[in-house]
mmCIF file of C-alpha atoms in Angstrom:
data_model
loop_
_atom_site.group_PDB
_atom_site.id
_atom_site.type_symbol
_atom_site.label_atom_id
_atom_site.label_comp_id
_atom_site.label_asym_id
_atom_site.label_seq_id
_atom_site.Cartn_x
_atom_site.Cartn_y
_atom_site.Cartn_z
ATOM 1 C CA MET A 19 -35.851 15.926 2.864
ATOM 2 C CA ALA A 20 -33.310 14.556 5.386
ATOM 3 C CA GLU A 21 -33.967 11.359 6.637
ATOM 4 C CA PRO A 22 -33.977 10.654 10.277
ATOM 5 C CA MET A 23 -30.443 9.875 11.932
ATOM 6 C CA ARG A 24 -29.754 7.671 14.840
ATOM 7 C CA ILE A 25 -28.085 8.191 17.759
ATOM 8 C CA ARG A 26 -26.897 6.713 20.930
ATOM 9 C CA ALA A 27 -25.204 7.438 23.970
ATOM 10 C CA THR A 28 -24.351 5.340 26.646
ATOM 11 C CA MET A 29 -21.942 5.819 29.793
ATOM 12 C CA ALA A 30 -19.201 3.613 30.460
ATOM 13 C CA GLY A 31 -17.470 4.930 33.638
ATOM 14 C CA ASP A 32 -17.175 8.704 33.381
ATOM 15 C CA VAL A 33 -16.607 8.299 29.756
ATOM 16 C CA ALA A 34 -19.910 8.908 27.384
ATOM 17 C CA ASP A 35 -19.768 6.628 24.463
ATOM 18 C CA VAL A 36 -21.743 8.111 21.648
ATOM 19 C CA LYS A 37 -22.803 6.756 18.291
ATOM 20 C CA VAL A 38 -24.421 8.278 15.182
ATOM 21 C CA LEU A 39 -25.962 6.936 12.192
ATOM 22 C CA MET A 40 -26.338 9.594 9.443
ATOM 23 C CA ASN A 41 -28.442 8.843 6.520
ATOM 24 C CA HIS A 42 -26.678 10.417 3.388
ATOM 25 C CA PRO A 43 -25.629 9.072 -0.238
ATOM 26 C CA MET A 44 -22.161 10.690 0.244
ATOM 27 C CA GLU A 45 -21.710 11.339 -3.740
ATOM 28 C CA THR A 46 -18.199 12.306 -4.295
ATOM 29 C CA GLY A 47 -18.755 13.608 -7.511
ATOM 30 C CA LEU A 48 -16.377 11.177 -9.379
ATOM 31 C CA ARG A 49 -18.898 8.210 -9.703
ATOM 32 C CA LYS A 50 -20.613 7.733 -12.941
ATOM 33 C CA ASP A 51 -24.172 6.849 -13.340
ATOM 34 C CA ALA A 52 -24.089 3.094 -14.743
ATOM 35 C CA LYS A 53 -27.145 3.981 -17.090
ATOM 36 C CA THR A 54 -26.749 7.476 -18.040
ATOM 37 C CA GLY A 55 -22.763 7.242 -17.981
ATOM 38 C CA GLN A 56 -23.184 11.149 -16.652
ATOM 39 C CA LEU A 57 -21.174 12.068 -13.500
ATOM 40 C CA VAL A 58 -23.320 11.976 -10.488
ATOM 41 C CA PRO A 59 -22.946 15.487 -8.829
ATOM 42 C CA ALA A 60 -21.194 15.634 -5.419
ATOM 43 C CA HIS A 61 -23.169 15.276 -2.615
ATOM 44 C CA TYR A 62 -21.948 14.591 0.638
ATOM 45 C CA ILE A 63 -21.911 16.123 4.487
ATOM 46 C CA THR A 64 -19.349 18.725 5.047
ATOM 47 C CA ASP A 65 -19.735 19.391 8.761
ATOM 48 C CA VAL A 66 -20.705 17.701 11.762
ATOM 49 C CA THR A 67 -20.787 19.097 15.054
ATOM 50 C CA ALA A 68 -21.612 17.682 18.548
ATOM 51 C CA THR A 69 -22.990 19.065 22.211
ATOM 52 C CA VAL A 70 -23.476 17.775 25.372
ATOM 53 C CA ASN A 71 -25.455 20.049 27.393
ATOM 54 C CA GLY A 72 -24.913 22.604 24.962
ATOM 55 C CA ALA A 73 -21.368 22.714 25.068
ATOM 56 C CA LYS A 74 -19.476 21.751 22.001
ATOM 57 C CA VAL A 75 -17.640 18.556 21.921
ATOM 58 C CA LEU A 76 -17.012 17.828 18.462
ATOM 59 C CA ASP A 77 -16.309 19.678 15.211
ATOM 60 C CA ALA A 78 -15.619 17.881 12.130
ATOM 61 C CA GLY A 79 -15.177 18.444 8.432
ATOM 62 C CA LEU A 80 -16.017 15.812 6.269
ATOM 63 C CA SER A 81 -15.104 14.879 2.436
ATOM 64 C CA GLY A 82 -17.111 12.435 0.318
ATOM 65 C CA GLY A 83 -14.125 10.123 1.067
ATOM 66 C CA VAL A 84 -16.619 9.102 3.979
ATOM 67 C CA SER A 85 -18.561 5.999 3.447
ATOM 68 C CA LYS A 86 -22.531 6.551 2.317
ATOM 69 C CA ASN A 87 -24.488 6.813 5.749
ATOM 70 C CA PRO A 88 -21.624 7.711 7.780
ATOM 71 C CA TYR A 89 -21.040 6.193 10.991
ATOM 72 C CA LEU A 90 -19.369 8.198 13.912
ATOM 73 C CA GLY A 91 -18.543 7.140 17.057
ATOM 74 C CA PHE A 92 -16.358 9.275 19.796
ATOM 75 C CA LYS A 93 -16.030 9.642 23.135
ATOM 76 C CA VAL A 94 -16.634 12.525 26.018
ATOM 77 C CA LYS A 95 -15.354 12.563 29.217
ATOM 78 C CA GLY A 96 -17.263 14.280 32.048
ATOM 79 C CA PRO A 97 -21.000 13.872 31.130
ATOM 80 C CA LYS A 98 -23.766 12.405 33.474
ATOM 81 C CA LYS A 99 -26.440 9.924 32.695
ATOM 82 C CA GLY A 100 -29.345 11.845 31.584
ATOM 83 C CA ASP A 101 -27.256 14.482 29.986
ATOM 84 C CA LYS A 102 -28.543 15.808 26.367
ATOM 85 C CA VAL A 103 -26.165 15.083 23.238
ATOM 86 C CA VAL A 104 -26.963 16.898 20.150
ATOM 87 C CA VAL A 105 -25.291 15.956 16.810
ATOM 88 C CA ASN A 106 -25.800 18.306 13.987
ATOM 89 C CA TRP A 107 -24.807 18.143 10.017
ATOM 90 C CA VAL A 108 -24.885 20.363 6.984
ATOM 91 C CA ASP A 109 -24.117 18.880 3.604
ATOM 92 C CA ASN A 110 -22.431 20.694 0.441
ATOM 93 C CA LYS A 111 -26.197 21.720 -0.945
ATOM 94 C CA GLY A 112 -27.205 23.408 2.213
ATOM 95 C CA ASP A 113 -29.160 20.588 3.751
ATOM 96 C CA LYS A 114 -29.069 20.010 7.461
ATOM 97 C CA ASN A 115 -30.228 17.845 9.857
ATOM 98 C CA SER A 116 -29.986 17.235 13.907
ATOM 99 C CA ALA A 117 -30.798 14.445 16.246
ATOM 100 C CA GLU A 118 -30.395 14.246 20.120
ATOM 101 C CA ALA A 119 -30.432 11.658 22.621
ATOM 102 C CA VAL A 120 -30.264 11.456 26.226
ATOM 103 C CA ILE A 121 -26.822 9.769 27.665
ATOM 104 C CA GLY A 122 -28.353 6.451 29.204
ATOM 105 C CA MET B 9 -9.998 27.536 19.856
ATOM 106 C CA ASN B 10 -7.521 25.198 18.368
ATOM 107 C CA ALA B 11 -8.833 25.179 15.025
ATOM 108 C CA LEU B 12 -9.397 29.018 14.828
ATOM 109 C CA ARG B 13 -5.563 29.263 15.977
ATOM 110 C CA ARG B 14 -4.394 26.957 13.373
ATOM 111 C CA ASN B 15 -6.250 29.114 10.353
ATOM 112 C CA VAL B 16 -4.602 32.213 12.540
ATOM 113 C CA LEU B 17 -0.994 30.755 12.556
ATOM 114 C CA LYS B 18 -0.745 29.522 8.756
ATOM 115 C CA GLY B 19 -0.361 33.343 8.124
ATOM 116 C CA ALA B 20 -1.392 35.808 5.700
ATOM 117 C CA ALA B 21 -1.458 33.170 2.684
ATOM 118 C CA GLY B 22 -3.605 30.891 4.312
ATOM 119 C CA ALA B 23 -6.156 33.350 5.837
ATOM 120 C CA GLY B 24 -6.128 34.942 2.485
ATOM 121 C CA THR B 25 -7.080 31.486 1.075
ATOM 122 C CA VAL B 26 -10.097 31.299 3.327
ATOM 123 C CA ALA B 27 -10.984 34.991 3.039
ATOM 124 C CA VAL B 28 -11.167 34.697 -0.616
ATOM 125 C CA ALA B 29 -13.511 31.524 -0.210
ATOM 126 C CA VAL B 30 -15.647 33.565 2.258
ATOM 127 C CA ALA B 31 -16.021 36.218 0.075
ATOM 128 C CA ALA B 32 -16.915 33.904 -2.915
ATOM 129 C CA GLY B 33 -19.779 32.699 -0.927
ATOM 130 C CA LEU B 34 -18.376 29.282 -1.082
ATOM 131 C CA LEU B 35 -17.979 29.194 2.941
ATOM 132 C CA LYS B 36 -20.117 30.477 5.673
ATOM 133 C CA PRO B 37 -17.933 32.191 8.001
ATOM 134 C CA THR B 38 -18.875 29.861 10.588
ATOM 135 C CA GLN B 39 -17.441 27.279 8.422
ATOM 136 C CA ALA B 40 -14.404 28.688 7.499
ATOM 137 C CA LEU B 41 -13.758 28.721 11.136
ATOM 138 C CA ALA B 42 -14.871 25.245 11.742
ATOM 139 C CA GLY B 43 -11.767 22.771 11.458
ATOM 140 C CA VAL B 44 -9.175 22.578 8.879
ATOM 141 C CA PRO B 45 -9.660 24.860 5.708
ATOM 142 C CA ARG B 46 -12.088 23.051 2.839
ATOM 143 C CA SER B 47 -8.898 23.577 0.324
ATOM 144 C CA ALA B 48 -7.404 20.716 2.747
ATOM 145 C CA PHE B 49 -10.025 18.641 1.480
ATOM 146 C CA GLU B 50 -9.677 19.471 -2.209
ATOM 147 C CA ALA B 51 -5.787 18.558 -2.392
ATOM 148 C CA LYS B 52 -4.760 15.888 -4.528
ATOM 149 C CA SER B 53 -1.775 14.800 -2.480
ATOM 150 C CA VAL B 54 -1.016 13.606 0.909
ATOM 151 C CA GLY B 55 1.631 16.712 1.189
ATOM 152 C CA ASP B 56 -0.681 19.271 -0.073
ATOM 153 C CA ALA B 57 -3.343 18.279 1.939
ATOM 154 C CA LEU B 58 -0.993 18.294 5.102
ATOM 155 C CA LYS B 59 0.265 22.080 3.998
ATOM 156 C CA ASN B 60 -3.226 23.137 3.590
ATOM 157 C CA MET B 61 -4.289 21.913 7.143
ATOM 158 C CA GLY B 62 -1.076 23.429 8.661
ATOM 159 C CA ALA B 63 0.323 20.292 9.580
ATOM 160 C CA VAL B 64 3.584 19.986 7.282
ATOM 161 C CA SER B 65 6.030 17.545 8.721
ATOM 162 C CA PRO B 66 4.274 15.975 11.373
ATOM 163 C CA ALA B 67 6.274 13.370 13.894
ATOM 164 C CA ASP B 68 5.575 9.768 13.877
ATOM 165 C CA SER B 69 3.870 8.752 17.200
ATOM 166 C CA LYS B 70 3.395 5.438 18.954
ATOM 167 C CA ASP B 71 0.917 6.855 20.878
ATOM 168 C CA ILE B 72 -1.371 6.564 18.213
ATOM 169 C CA THR B 73 -3.447 3.588 17.372
ATOM 170 C CA ILE B 74 -5.234 2.834 14.097
ATOM 171 C CA LYS B 75 -7.715 -0.161 13.799
ATOM 172 C CA ALA B 76 -8.698 -0.841 10.173
ATOM 173 C CA PRO B 77 -8.813 -4.141 8.575
ATOM 174 C CA ASP B 78 -5.793 -5.521 6.760
ATOM 175 C CA ILE B 79 -7.526 -6.388 4.047
ATOM 176 C CA ALA B 80 -10.873 -4.529 2.998
ATOM 177 C CA GLU B 81 -13.287 -6.586 0.522
ATOM 178 C CA ASN B 82 -15.164 -3.688 -0.128
ATOM 179 C CA GLY B 83 -13.315 -0.232 -0.521
ATOM 180 C CA ALA B 84 -16.558 1.461 -0.316
ATOM 181 C CA VAL B 85 -16.914 0.956 3.470
ATOM 182 C CA VAL B 86 -13.845 0.278 5.256
ATOM 183 C CA PRO B 87 -14.326 0.609 9.257
ATOM 184 C CA VAL B 88 -11.333 3.218 10.753
ATOM 185 C CA GLU B 89 -11.188 3.932 14.429
ATOM 186 C CA VAL B 90 -8.286 6.195 15.744
ATOM 187 C CA THR B 91 -7.106 6.227 19.218
ATOM 188 C CA SER B 92 -4.630 8.900 20.375
ATOM 189 C CA ASN B 93 -3.302 8.795 23.776
ATOM 190 C CA ILE B 94 -1.122 11.782 23.446
ATOM 191 C CA PRO B 95 -2.306 14.225 26.135
ATOM 192 C CA GLY B 96 -4.102 17.224 24.859
ATOM 193 C CA THR B 97 -5.393 15.908 21.672
ATOM 194 C CA SER B 98 -7.471 18.268 20.302
ATOM 195 C CA ALA B 99 -7.731 17.254 16.535
ATOM 196 C CA ILE B 100 -7.731 13.615 14.444
ATOM 197 C CA ALA B 101 -7.721 13.961 10.814
ATOM 198 C CA ILE B 102 -7.990 10.591 8.659
ATOM 199 C CA LEU B 103 -5.987 10.338 5.105
ATOM 200 C CA ALA B 104 -6.387 7.602 2.669
ATOM 201 C CA GLU B 105 -3.148 8.273 0.801
ATOM 202 C CA LYS B 106 -3.814 7.140 -2.308
ATOM 203 C CA ASN B 107 -7.555 8.500 -2.649
ATOM 204 C CA GLN B 108 -7.915 11.147 -5.474
ATOM 205 C CA THR B 109 -8.337 13.588 -2.803
ATOM 206 C CA PRO B 110 -6.443 12.146 0.391
ATOM 207 C CA LEU B 111 -8.007 14.183 3.230
ATOM 208 C CA VAL B 112 -11.330 12.169 4.047
ATOM 209 C CA ALA B 113 -12.349 13.923 7.398
ATOM 210 C CA ASP B 114 -10.789 15.886 10.218
ATOM 211 C CA PHE B 115 -12.158 16.014 13.773
ATOM 212 C CA GLY B 116 -11.582 19.066 16.306
ATOM 213 C CA LEU B 117 -12.036 17.755 19.607
ATOM 214 C CA MET B 118 -12.874 19.773 22.872
ATOM 215 C CA GLY B 119 -15.154 19.916 25.640
ATOM 216 C CA GLY B 120 -13.920 16.733 27.313
ATOM 217 C CA ALA B 121 -13.897 14.818 23.973
ATOM 218 C CA GLU B 122 -11.714 12.020 24.393
ATOM 219 C CA GLY B 123 -8.638 11.199 21.509
ATOM 220 C CA TYR B 124 -11.003 8.823 19.845
ATOM 221 C CA ILE B 125 -12.750 8.686 16.425
ATOM 222 C CA SER B 126 -14.506 5.450 14.920
ATOM 223 C CA THR B 127 -16.084 5.854 11.205
ATOM 224 C CA ARG B 128 -16.228 4.573 7.728
ATOM 225 C CA ILE B 129 -14.182 5.443 5.066
ATOM 226 C CA LYS B 130 -13.779 5.015 1.378
ATOM 227 C CA MET B 131 -10.990 3.799 -0.510
ATOM 228 C CA GLY B 132 -10.206 3.780 -4.264
ATOM 229 C CA GLN B 133 -7.614 1.256 -3.868
ATOM 230 C CA THR B 134 -4.957 -0.288 -1.316
ATOM 231 C CA SER B 135 -2.794 2.307 0.613
ATOM 232 C CA LEU B 136 -1.859 3.702 3.939
ATOM 233 C CA VAL B 137 -4.415 4.853 6.152
ATOM 234 C CA ARG B 138 -3.087 7.703 7.833
ATOM 235 C CA ALA B 139 -3.699 9.786 10.983
ATOM 236 C CA VAL B 140 -2.591 12.797 12.031
ATOM 237 C CA ILE B 141 -3.001 14.008 15.485
ATOM 238 C CA THR B 142 -2.766 17.529 16.729
ATOM 239 C CA ALA B 143 -2.164 18.170 20.309
ATOM 240 C CA GLY B 144 -0.493 20.912 22.067
ATOM 241 C CA GLY B 145 -0.183 23.089 18.805
ATOM 242 C CA LYS B 146 2.009 20.008 17.205
ATOM 243 C CA SER B 147 1.261 17.321 14.824
ATOM 244 C CA TYR B 148 2.015 13.760 15.273
ATOM 245 C CA THR B 149 0.899 11.050 12.666
ATOM 246 C CA ALA B 150 0.837 7.219 12.381
ATOM 247 C CA ALA B 151 -0.341 5.011 9.412
ATOM 248 C CA LYS B 152 -1.564 1.554 8.806
ATOM 249 C CA GLU B 153 -2.118 -0.217 5.303
ATOM 250 C CA VAL B 154 -5.012 -1.454 4.192
ATOM 251 C CA LYS B 155 -5.372 -3.742 1.185
ATOM 252 C CA VAL B 156 -8.605 -3.289 -1.217
ATOM 253 C CA THR B 157 -10.004 -5.729 -3.132
ATOM 254 C CA ILE B 158 -12.666 -3.723 -4.914
ATOM 255 C CA GLY B 159 -12.537 -0.069 -5.165
ATOM 256 C CA GLY B 160 -14.951 2.130 -3.268
ATOM 257 C CA CYS B 161 -14.800 5.637 -4.861
ATOM 258 C CA GLY B 162 -16.452 4.819 -8.307
ATOM 259 C CA GLY B 163 -15.752 5.714 -11.697
#
Protein backbone atom coordinates (compact mmCIF):
# COMPACT_ATOMS: atom_id res chain seq x y z
CA MET A 1 0.00 0.00 0.00
CA ALA A 2 2.84 2.31 0.72
CA GLU A 3 4.29 3.72 -2.46
CA PRO A 4 8.00 3.58 -3.14
CA MET A 5 10.16 6.38 -1.83
CA ARG A 6 13.19 7.92 -3.43
CA ILE A 7 16.55 8.23 -1.77
CA ARG A 8 19.88 9.48 -3.03
CA ALA A 9 23.20 9.80 -1.23
CA THR A 10 26.34 11.43 -2.55
CA MET A 11 29.71 12.11 -0.98
CA ALA A 12 30.89 15.72 -0.85
CA GLY A 13 34.35 15.65 0.70
CA ASP A 14 34.05 13.56 3.87
CA VAL A 15 30.35 14.29 4.29
CA ALA A 16 27.56 12.19 2.80
CA ASP A 17 24.63 14.26 1.58
CA VAL A 18 21.43 12.24 1.80
CA LYS A 19 18.17 13.32 0.19
CA VAL A 20 14.95 11.41 0.72
CA LEU A 21 11.55 11.89 -0.86
CA MET A 22 8.73 9.98 0.82
CA ASN A 23 5.31 9.39 -0.70
CA HIS A 24 2.67 10.22 1.86
CA PRO A 25 -0.53 12.33 2.02
CA MET A 26 0.44 13.84 5.41
CA GLU A 27 -3.14 14.68 6.40
CA THR A 28 -3.23 16.82 9.53
CA GLY A 29 -6.76 15.82 10.47
CA LEU A 30 -7.77 19.50 10.26
CA ARG A 31 -8.57 19.65 6.56
CA LYS A 32 -12.15 19.32 5.33
CA ASP A 33 -13.04 17.32 2.26
CA ALA A 34 -14.37 19.83 -0.27
CA LYS A 35 -17.13 17.47 -1.44
CA THR A 36 -18.44 15.95 1.75
CA GLY A 37 -17.57 18.69 4.22
CA GLN A 38 -16.22 16.02 6.54
CA LEU A 39 -12.85 16.28 8.18
CA VAL A 40 -10.23 14.16 6.47
CA PRO A 41 -8.82 11.86 9.16
CA ALA A 42 -5.27 12.47 10.29
CA HIS A 43 -2.78 10.35 8.40
CA TYR A 44 0.85 11.33 8.63
CA ILE A 45 4.31 9.92 9.15
CA THR A 46 5.23 9.96 12.83
CA ASP A 47 8.74 8.52 12.88
CA VAL A 48 11.64 8.46 10.47
CA THR A 49 14.92 6.73 11.17
CA ALA A 50 18.04 6.47 9.07
CA THR A 51 21.08 4.25 9.39
CA VAL A 52 24.44 4.21 7.65
CA ASN A 53 25.97 0.73 7.53
CA GLY A 54 23.55 -0.31 10.25
CA ALA A 55 24.44 2.50 12.68
CA LYS A 56 21.66 4.92 13.46
CA VAL A 57 22.31 8.51 12.36
CA LEU A 58 18.85 10.08 12.40
CA ASP A 59 15.85 9.53 14.63
CA ALA A 60 13.08 11.95 13.76
CA GLY A 61 9.58 12.63 15.01
CA LEU A 62 7.21 14.25 12.53
CA SER A 63 3.77 15.82 12.74
CA GLY A 64 1.09 16.60 10.19
CA GLY A 65 2.82 19.97 9.87
CA VAL A 66 5.31 18.46 7.46
CA SER A 67 4.34 18.94 3.83
CA LYS A 68 2.71 16.27 1.69
CA ASN A 69 5.21 13.83 0.20
CA PRO A 70 7.86 14.82 2.76
CA TYR A 71 11.30 15.80 1.65
CA LEU A 72 14.20 15.30 4.00
CA GLY A 73 17.83 16.20 3.55
CA PHE A 74 20.57 15.47 6.06
CA LYS A 75 24.34 15.13 6.15
CA VAL A 76 26.51 12.53 7.78
CA LYS A 77 30.23 12.81 8.35
CA GLY A 78 32.41 9.77 8.02
CA PRO A 79 30.91 7.27 5.57
CA LYS A 80 32.65 6.15 2.39
CA LYS A 81 31.44 5.63 -1.12
CA GLY A 82 29.68 2.31 -1.37
CA ASP A 83 28.31 2.47 2.20
CA LYS A 84 24.64 1.69 2.57
CA VAL A 85 22.05 4.18 3.79
CA VAL A 86 18.66 2.86 4.91
CA VAL A 87 15.67 5.08 5.70
CA ASN A 88 12.52 3.79 7.42
CA TRP A 89 9.28 5.51 8.27
CA VAL A 90 6.17 4.62 10.24
CA ASP A 91 2.87 6.51 10.09
CA ASN A 92 0.07 7.01 12.60
CA LYS A 93 -1.89 4.11 11.09
CA GLY A 94 1.01 1.71 11.43
CA ASP A 95 1.94 1.71 7.76
CA LYS A 96 5.66 1.63 7.17
CA ASN A 97 8.12 1.81 4.37
CA SER A 98 11.83 1.49 3.89
CA ALA A 99 14.30 2.41 1.19
CA GLU A 100 18.02 2.05 0.83
CA ALA A 101 20.71 3.57 -1.31
CA VAL A 102 24.40 3.10 -1.83
CA ILE A 103 26.43 6.25 -1.25
CA GLY A 104 27.90 7.34 -4.56
CA MET B 1 21.23 8.33 23.78
CA ASN B 2 20.27 11.91 24.15
CA ALA B 3 16.57 11.48 23.45
CA LEU B 4 16.36 8.92 26.21
CA ARG B 5 18.19 11.19 28.58
CA ARG B 6 15.89 14.04 27.76
CA ASN B 7 12.91 11.93 28.73
CA VAL B 8 14.59 10.74 31.88
CA LEU B 9 15.76 14.19 32.89
CA LYS B 10 12.26 15.52 32.64
CA GLY B 11 11.58 13.55 35.75
CA ALA B 12 8.47 12.00 37.16
CA ALA B 13 5.85 14.15 35.44
CA GLY B 14 7.18 13.68 31.94
CA ALA B 15 8.01 10.04 32.42
CA GLY B 16 4.52 9.49 33.80
CA THR B 17 2.92 10.93 30.69
CA VAL B 18 4.99 8.70 28.47
CA ALA B 19 4.26 5.67 30.62
CA VAL B 20 0.52 6.34 30.43
CA ALA B 21 0.75 6.72 26.66
CA VAL B 22 2.64 3.45 26.42
CA ALA B 23 0.14 1.71 28.66
CA ALA B 24 -2.74 3.01 26.57
CA GLY B 25 -1.12 1.53 23.50
CA LEU B 26 -0.78 4.91 21.87
CA LEU B 27 2.95 4.56 21.65
CA LYS B 28 5.10 1.56 21.18
CA PRO B 29 7.89 1.56 23.76
CA THR B 30 10.47 2.10 21.03
CA GLN B 31 8.59 5.14 19.80
CA ALA B 32 8.32 6.60 23.26
CA LEU B 33 12.06 6.63 23.48
CA ALA B 34 12.65 7.93 19.98
CA GLY B 35 12.91 11.70 20.07
CA VAL B 36 10.58 14.04 21.90
CA PRO B 37 7.36 12.74 23.47
CA ARG B 38 4.35 12.85 21.17
CA SER B 39 2.65 15.22 23.64
CA ALA B 40 5.00 17.94 22.39
CA PHE B 41 3.55 17.52 18.91
CA GLU B 42 0.03 18.02 20.23
CA ALA B 43 0.83 21.17 22.23
CA LYS B 44 -1.17 24.17 21.02
CA SER B 45 1.36 26.81 21.96
CA VAL B 46 5.07 27.28 21.49
CA GLY B 47 5.59 27.44 25.25
CA ASP B 48 3.82 24.15 25.87
CA ALA B 49 5.62 22.48 22.99
CA LEU B 50 8.99 23.58 24.37
CA LYS B 51 8.00 22.47 27.85
CA ASN B 52 6.99 19.01 26.60
CA MET B 53 10.24 18.81 24.67
CA GLY B 54 12.18 19.58 27.81
CA ALA B 55 13.52 22.85 26.40
CA VAL B 56 11.83 25.56 28.46
CA SER B 57 13.84 28.68 27.76
CA PRO B 58 16.36 28.05 25.00
CA ALA B 59 19.10 30.66 24.59
CA ASP B 60 19.20 32.71 21.39
CA SER B 61 22.12 31.72 19.24
CA LYS B 62 23.74 33.25 16.19
CA ASP B 63 25.29 29.90 15.33
CA ILE B 64 21.99 28.67 13.96
CA THR B 65 21.07 29.49 10.38
CA ILE B 66 17.52 29.11 9.14
CA LYS B 67 17.10 29.22 5.40
CA ALA B 68 13.47 29.78 4.45
CA PRO B 69 11.73 32.07 1.98
CA ASP B 70 10.79 35.60 3.16
CA ILE B 71 7.47 35.14 1.44
CA ALA B 72 5.88 31.76 0.87
CA GLU B 73 3.17 31.90 -1.75
CA ASN B 74 1.96 28.43 -0.87
CA GLY B 75 1.84 27.71 2.84
CA ALA B 76 1.39 24.00 2.13
CA VAL B 77 4.99 23.67 1.02
CA VAL B 78 7.53 25.94 2.70
CA PRO B 79 11.12 24.81 2.28
CA VAL B 80 13.10 25.14 5.51
CA GLU B 81 16.78 24.43 5.96
CA VAL B 82 18.37 24.57 9.41
CA THR B 83 22.12 24.54 9.96
CA SER B 84 23.57 24.49 13.45
CA ASN B 85 27.23 25.32 13.93
CA ILE B 86 26.98 24.64 17.64
CA PRO B 87 29.41 21.85 18.55
CA GLY B 88 27.75 18.65 19.70
CA THR B 89 24.37 19.40 18.12
CA SER B 90 22.28 16.33 18.86
CA ALA B 91 18.78 17.44 17.91
CA ILE B 92 17.08 19.98 15.68
CA ALA B 93 13.41 20.80 16.14
CA ILE B 94 11.40 22.98 13.77
CA LEU B 95 8.41 24.97 14.97
CA ALA B 96 5.99 27.13 13.00
CA GLU B 97 4.86 29.41 15.82
CA LYS B 98 1.32 30.18 14.69
CA ASN B 99 0.40 26.73 13.46
CA GLN B 100 -2.35 25.04 15.43
CA THR B 101 0.27 22.64 16.74
CA PRO B 102 3.55 24.56 16.48
CA LEU B 103 6.01 21.68 16.71
CA VAL B 104 6.44 20.43 13.15
CA ALA B 105 9.28 17.99 13.45
CA ASP B 106 12.15 16.97 15.70
CA PHE B 107 15.30 15.38 14.35
CA GLY B 108 17.63 13.49 16.65
CA LEU B 109 21.13 13.39 15.19
CA MET B 110 23.77 10.81 16.07
CA GLY B 111 26.49 8.65 14.64
CA GLY B 112 28.25 11.41 12.72
CA ALA B 113 25.14 13.24 11.50
CA GLU B 114 25.92 16.92 10.98
CA GLY B 115 23.84 19.75 12.45
CA TYR B 116 21.88 20.14 9.27
CA ILE B 117 18.31 19.36 8.25
CA SER B 118 16.43 20.31 5.12
CA THR B 119 12.71 19.70 4.78
CA ARG B 120 9.41 21.24 3.74
CA ILE B 121 6.72 22.29 6.19
CA LYS B 122 3.13 23.51 6.18
CA MET B 123 2.30 26.95 7.57
CA GLY B 124 -1.22 28.11 8.36
CA GLN B 125 -0.33 31.78 8.34
CA THR B 126 2.50 34.30 8.47
CA SER B 127 4.62 33.49 11.49
CA LEU B 128 8.07 32.93 12.86
CA VAL B 129 9.72 29.67 11.95
CA ARG B 130 11.76 28.67 14.96
CA ALA B 131 14.59 26.17 15.21
CA VAL B 132 15.44 24.70 18.60
CA ILE B 133 18.79 22.99 18.85
CA THR B 134 19.92 20.62 21.57
CA ALA B 135 23.65 20.48 22.12
CA GLY B 136 25.45 19.18 25.16
CA GLY B 137 22.22 19.01 27.16
CA LYS B 138 21.42 22.67 26.54
CA SER B 139 18.90 24.26 24.21
CA TYR B 140 19.51 27.04 21.73
CA THR B 141 17.14 28.78 19.38
CA ALA B 142 16.81 31.08 16.40
CA ALA B 143 13.82 32.23 14.37
CA LYS B 144 13.00 33.67 10.99
CA GLU B 145 9.76 35.24 9.83
CA VAL B 146 8.03 33.73 6.82
CA LYS B 147 5.12 35.60 5.29
CA VAL B 148 2.45 33.26 4.00
CA THR B 149 0.12 34.34 1.20
CA ILE B 150 -2.12 31.26 1.16
CA GLY B 151 -2.38 29.10 4.27
CA GLY B 152 -1.41 25.48 3.98
CA CYS B 153 -3.10 23.73 6.85
CA GLY B 154 -6.52 23.45 5.25
CA GLY B 155 -9.82 24.20 6.93
